[in-house]
Amino acid sequence: EVQLLESGGNLVQPGGSLRLSCAASGFTFSSYAMSWVRQAPGKGLEWVSTISGTGISTYYADSVKGRFTISRDNSKSTFYLQMNSLRAKDTAVYYCAKTFPLWSSYYGTFDYWGQGTLVTVSS
Amino acid sequence: EIVMTQSPATLSVSPGERATLSCRASQTVNSNLAWYQQKPGQAPRLLIYGASTRATGIPGRFSGSGSGTEFTLTIASLQSEDFAVYYCQQYSNWPPITFGQGTRLEIK
């Protein structure tokens, strides 16, 4: 059974930093891309970032580029989102999502999601 | 950036009836389209990918169709557990991956 467990969400002041983690189990972690998708309170879904199975390729939404960094540790079946220079607009539930692999015709589809972790940016 | 537009914003349907949700892309995405269901307080769940392929464990009453710029999610004979928000998402030309704004399916 695929399981994704996010952690690290918290209340942080504008300009601050936070690191989210997502621990995965139930599949061969290194074979799959992984992504972060966020949802502001009462709003829709917004893709944030994706990392390939090897970690070589990373992709970011323009809204977070230069401030957020995605990474992974395949030995721990865990990936991360380092968030710096946080803004009020970054307030959201952050979901981690297993993503179809690079070699798949469906690369970019999110087939399993974690339950989310809440990041609140406020003074 | 490909903009995804869903209609209607809210759809009211009676249990047992059919629901038809629409999604339009600002440029062709071929068949690189997915649909997700989200219930209150829960994570989204993948329903359809490749525009028409049901994900693992998704009941046969859910079907997807379309290609290019026009897509439809059809839910035949609505069950009580189907009332939720539905999102379409394109993965044709990314980054960025983009979602529609969602359609809320409510009980009539």
Tab-separated table of C-alpha atoms in Angstrom:
chain	number	residue	atom	x	y	z
A	1	GLU	CA	0.000	0.000	0.000
A	2	VAL	CA	1.340	3.395	-1.009
A	3	GLN	CA	1.670	5.775	1.916
A	4	LEU	CA	2.882	9.368	1.925
A	5	LEU	CA	3.327	11.234	5.190
A	6	GLU	CA	4.113	14.934	5.212
A	7	SER	CA	5.611	16.788	8.135
A	8	GLY	CA	7.148	20.150	8.921
A	9	GLY	CA	4.221	22.490	8.490
A	10	ASN	CA	4.068	25.312	11.013
A	11	LEU	CA	3.397	28.977	11.651
A	12	VAL	CA	6.271	31.121	10.392
A	13	GLN	CA	6.819	34.855	10.070
A	14	PRO	CA	7.095	36.558	6.673
A	15	GLY	CA	10.642	36.242	5.409
A	16	GLY	CA	11.200	33.085	7.393
A	17	SER	CA	12.103	29.565	6.338
A	18	LEU	CA	10.617	26.127	6.727
A	19	ARG	CA	11.468	22.641	5.494
A	20	LEU	CA	8.742	20.167	4.639
A	21	SER	CA	9.363	16.446	4.477
A	22	CYS	CA	7.434	13.617	2.858
A	23	ALA	CA	8.184	10.051	3.866
A	24	ALA	CA	7.087	7.453	1.341
A	25	SER	CA	6.476	3.728	1.550
A	26	GLY	CA	4.806	0.951	-0.396
A	27	PHE	CA	6.587	1.463	-3.726
A	28	THR	CA	10.065	1.659	-5.212
A	29	PHE	CA	10.721	5.265	-4.294
A	30	SER	CA	13.693	5.904	-6.563
A	31	SER	CA	11.694	4.904	-9.652
A	32	TYR	CA	9.157	7.697	-9.338
A	33	ALA	CA	9.119	11.427	-9.593
A	34	MET	CA	7.664	13.220	-6.601
A	35	SER	CA	5.864	16.529	-6.380
A	36	TRP	CA	4.504	19.182	-4.070
A	37	VAL	CA	1.071	20.677	-4.704
A	38	ARG	CA	-0.462	23.337	-2.471
A	39	GLN	CA	-3.924	24.615	-1.716
A	40	ALA	CA	-4.528	27.990	-0.137
A	41	PRO	CA	-7.472	28.155	2.282
A	42	GLY	CA	-10.726	27.863	0.343
A	43	LYS	CA	-8.911	27.876	-3.001
A	44	GLY	CA	-7.978	25.438	-5.740
A	45	LEU	CA	-4.898	23.332	-6.347
A	46	GLU	CA	-1.570	24.843	-7.381
A	47	TRP	CA	1.413	22.809	-8.524
A	48	VAL	CA	4.597	23.871	-6.745
A	49	SER	CA	7.495	21.617	-7.714
A	50	THR	CA	8.508	18.207	-9.083
A	51	ILE	CA	11.706	16.198	-8.800
A	52	SER	CA	12.650	13.219	-10.954
A	53	GLY	CA	13.384	9.797	-9.503
A	54	THR	CA	17.145	10.310	-9.633
A	55	GLY	CA	16.891	13.853	-8.327
A	56	ILE	CA	18.730	15.195	-11.356
A	57	SER	CA	15.760	17.064	-12.802
A	58	THR	CA	13.785	19.593	-10.813
A	59	TYR	CA	10.962	21.891	-11.842
A	60	TYR	CA	9.311	24.841	-10.114
A	61	ALA	CA	6.316	27.097	-10.458
A	62	ASP	CA	7.304	30.674	-11.219
A	63	SER	CA	5.680	31.758	-7.943
A	64	VAL	CA	8.285	29.851	-5.910
A	65	LYS	CA	11.306	29.751	-8.204
A	66	GLY	CA	14.413	31.043	-6.477
A	67	ARG	CA	12.827	30.720	-3.017
A	68	PHE	CA	11.927	27.023	-2.751
A	69	THR	CA	14.202	24.020	-3.310
A	70	ILE	CA	13.028	20.462	-3.803
A	71	SER	CA	15.342	17.551	-3.004
A	72	ARG	CA	15.197	13.863	-2.187
A	73	ASP	CA	17.081	11.168	-0.323
A	74	ASN	CA	16.345	7.863	-2.000
A	75	SER	CA	18.131	5.952	0.761
A	76	LYS	CA	15.475	7.239	3.176
A	77	SER	CA	12.516	7.191	0.736
A	78	THR	CA	11.952	10.803	1.676
A	79	PHE	CA	11.817	14.049	-0.234
A	80	TYR	CA	11.798	17.620	0.902
A	81	LEU	CA	10.761	21.162	0.156
A	82	GLN	CA	13.003	23.856	1.559
A	83	MET	CA	11.029	27.095	1.633
A	84	ASN	CA	12.854	30.384	2.119
A	85	SER	CA	11.735	34.015	2.027
A	86	LEU	CA	8.204	32.951	2.837
A	87	ARG	CA	5.319	35.280	2.053
A	88	ALA	CA	1.731	35.479	3.247
A	89	LYS	CA	0.642	34.157	-0.158
A	90	ASP	CA	2.529	30.934	0.549
A	91	THR	CA	-0.002	30.096	3.269
A	92	ALA	CA	-1.561	26.797	2.229
A	93	VAL	CA	-1.897	23.107	2.846
A	94	TYR	CA	1.056	21.469	1.113
A	95	TYR	CA	0.476	18.024	-0.310
A	96	CYS	CA	3.168	15.646	-1.429
A	97	ALA	CA	2.248	13.486	-4.386
A	98	LYS	CA	3.702	10.463	-6.095
A	99	THR	CA	4.126	11.284	-9.743
A	100	PHE	CA	4.192	9.052	-12.801
A	101	PRO	CA	7.843	8.462	-13.784
A	102	LEU	CA	9.815	10.341	-16.401
A	103	TRP	CA	9.647	7.495	-18.913
A	104	SER	CA	5.832	7.297	-18.639
A	105	SER	CA	3.445	8.849	-21.156
A	106	TYR	CA	1.647	10.226	-18.116
A	107	TYR	CA	4.610	11.998	-16.560
A	108	GLY	CA	3.097	14.826	-14.553
A	109	THR	CA	0.091	12.923	-13.238
A	110	PHE	CA	-0.251	12.570	-9.467
A	111	ASP	CA	-1.503	9.103	-8.587
A	112	TYR	CA	-1.165	9.138	-4.786
A	113	TRP	CA	-1.318	12.038	-2.355
A	114	GLY	CA	-0.421	12.567	1.263
A	115	GLN	CA	-2.880	14.122	3.699
A	116	GLY	CA	-1.143	17.484	3.643
A	117	THR	CA	0.672	19.733	6.081
A	118	LEU	CA	-0.401	23.297	6.854
A	119	VAL	CA	2.019	26.165	6.382
A	120	THR	CA	0.884	29.513	7.768
A	121	VAL	CA	2.920	32.617	7.046
A	122	SER	CA	1.881	35.416	9.349
A	123	SER	CA	3.310	37.898	11.785
B	1	GLU	CA	1.309	28.719	-19.579
B	2	ILE	CA	-1.733	26.611	-20.444
B	3	VAL	CA	-4.855	27.894	-18.706
B	4	MET	CA	-7.476	25.319	-17.761
B	5	THR	CA	-11.085	26.487	-17.441
B	6	GLN	CA	-13.773	24.334	-15.861
B	7	SER	CA	-17.512	24.734	-16.178
B	8	PRO	CA	-19.821	25.088	-14.494
B	9	ALA	CA	-18.386	26.355	-11.226
B	10	THR	CA	-21.178	24.567	-9.351
B	11	LEU	CA	-23.366	21.748	-10.608
B	12	SER	CA	-26.493	20.614	-8.775
B	13	VAL	CA	-27.605	17.085	-9.577
B	14	SER	CA	-29.926	14.594	-7.901
B	15	PRO	CA	-28.627	11.216	-6.713
B	16	GLY	CA	-29.037	8.593	-9.392
B	17	GLU	CA	-28.776	11.110	-12.219
B	18	ARG	CA	-25.870	11.727	-14.565
B	19	ALA	CA	-23.377	14.562	-14.085
B	20	THR	CA	-21.332	16.061	-16.900
B	21	LEU	CA	-18.376	18.301	-16.043
B	22	SER	CA	-16.382	20.233	-18.625
B	23	CYS	CA	-12.773	21.347	-18.879
B	24	ARG	CA	-11.239	23.484	-21.593
B	25	ALA	CA	-7.544	24.129	-22.263
B	26	SER	CA	-6.264	27.411	-23.682
B	27	GLN	CA	-4.192	25.413	-26.185
B	28	THR	CA	-4.052	21.786	-27.145
B	29	VAL	CA	-2.921	19.324	-24.491
B	30	ASN	CA	-3.591	16.293	-26.716
B	31	SER	CA	-4.755	13.600	-24.262
B	32	ASN	CA	-2.480	14.728	-21.431
B	33	LEU	CA	-5.284	15.451	-19.025
B	34	ALA	CA	-6.204	14.127	-15.584
B	35	TRP	CA	-9.234	14.500	-13.330
B	36	TYR	CA	-9.168	14.531	-9.525
B	37	GLN	CA	-11.874	14.361	-6.868
B	38	GLN	CA	-11.519	16.190	-3.564
B	39	LYS	CA	-13.842	15.866	-0.598
B	40	PRO	CA	-13.823	18.352	2.288
B	41	GLY	CA	-10.813	17.940	4.551
B	42	GLN	CA	-9.284	15.282	2.321
B	43	ALA	CA	-6.472	15.102	-0.199
B	44	PRO	CA	-7.334	14.948	-3.877
B	45	ARG	CA	-7.757	11.525	-5.448
B	46	LEU	CA	-6.807	10.652	-9.012
B	47	LEU	CA	-9.830	9.535	-11.045
B	48	ILE	CA	-8.797	9.683	-14.693
B	49	TYR	CA	-5.531	10.122	-16.585
B	50	GLY	CA	-4.703	10.128	-20.255
B	51	ALA	CA	-8.091	11.838	-20.646
B	52	SER	CA	-9.989	8.540	-20.455
B	53	THR	CA	-8.127	5.916	-18.391
B	54	ARG	CA	-9.600	5.213	-14.986
B	55	ALA	CA	-7.118	5.091	-12.136
B	56	THR	CA	-6.791	2.033	-9.925
B	57	GLY	CA	-9.902	1.362	-7.874
B	58	ILE	CA	-12.091	3.995	-9.537
B	59	PRO	CA	-15.666	2.773	-10.178
B	60	GLY	CA	-16.874	2.314	-13.713
B	61	ARG	CA	-19.498	5.050	-13.348
B	62	PHE	CA	-16.668	7.571	-13.812
B	63	SER	CA	-15.614	8.144	-17.402
B	64	GLY	CA	-13.484	10.716	-19.177
B	65	SER	CA	-13.498	11.796	-22.780
B	66	GLY	CA	-12.067	14.399	-25.117
B	67	SER	CA	-8.761	15.427	-26.612
B	68	GLY	CA	-7.095	18.592	-27.771
B	69	THR	CA	-8.757	21.413	-25.865
B	70	GLU	CA	-12.162	20.050	-24.811
B	71	PHE	CA	-12.662	17.414	-22.140
B	72	THR	CA	-15.551	15.928	-20.208
B	73	LEU	CA	-15.859	13.975	-16.986
B	74	THR	CA	-19.102	12.027	-16.782
B	75	ILE	CA	-20.426	10.425	-13.635
B	76	ALA	CA	-23.269	8.083	-14.415
B	77	SER	CA	-25.876	7.478	-11.720
B	78	LEU	CA	-24.506	9.696	-8.953
B	79	GLN	CA	-23.948	8.154	-5.547
B	80	SER	CA	-23.948	10.114	-2.290
B	81	GLU	CA	-20.156	9.756	-2.001
B	82	ASP	CA	-19.622	11.444	-5.387
B	83	PHE	CA	-20.597	14.906	-4.203
B	84	ALA	CA	-17.268	16.717	-4.034
B	85	VAL	CA	-15.073	19.172	-5.924
B	86	TYR	CA	-13.545	17.989	-9.193
B	87	TYR	CA	-10.384	19.375	-10.789
B	88	CYS	CA	-8.904	18.867	-14.232
B	89	GLN	CA	-5.144	19.128	-14.725
B	90	GLN	CA	-2.930	19.242	-17.801
B	91	TYR	CA	0.524	17.714	-18.024
B	92	SER	CA	1.119	18.237	-21.706
B	93	ASN	CA	3.490	21.151	-21.778
B	94	TRP	CA	5.128	21.694	-18.442
B	95	PRO	CA	6.401	23.282	-16.397
B	96	PRO	CA	4.107	24.573	-15.266
B	97	ILE	CA	1.561	21.866	-14.547
B	98	THR	CA	-1.793	23.625	-14.328
B	99	PHE	CA	-5.155	22.849	-12.779
B	100	GLY	CA	-8.612	24.113	-13.511
B	101	GLN	CA	-10.348	26.132	-10.808
B	102	GLY	CA	-12.640	23.238	-9.915
B	103	THR	CA	-16.307	22.296	-10.242
B	104	ARG	CA	-18.313	21.781	-7.075
B	105	LEU	CA	-20.812	18.950	-7.509
B	106	GLU	CA	-23.641	19.358	-5.022
B	107	ILE	CA	-26.809	17.509	-4.185
B	108	LYS	CA	-29.927	18.924	-5.787
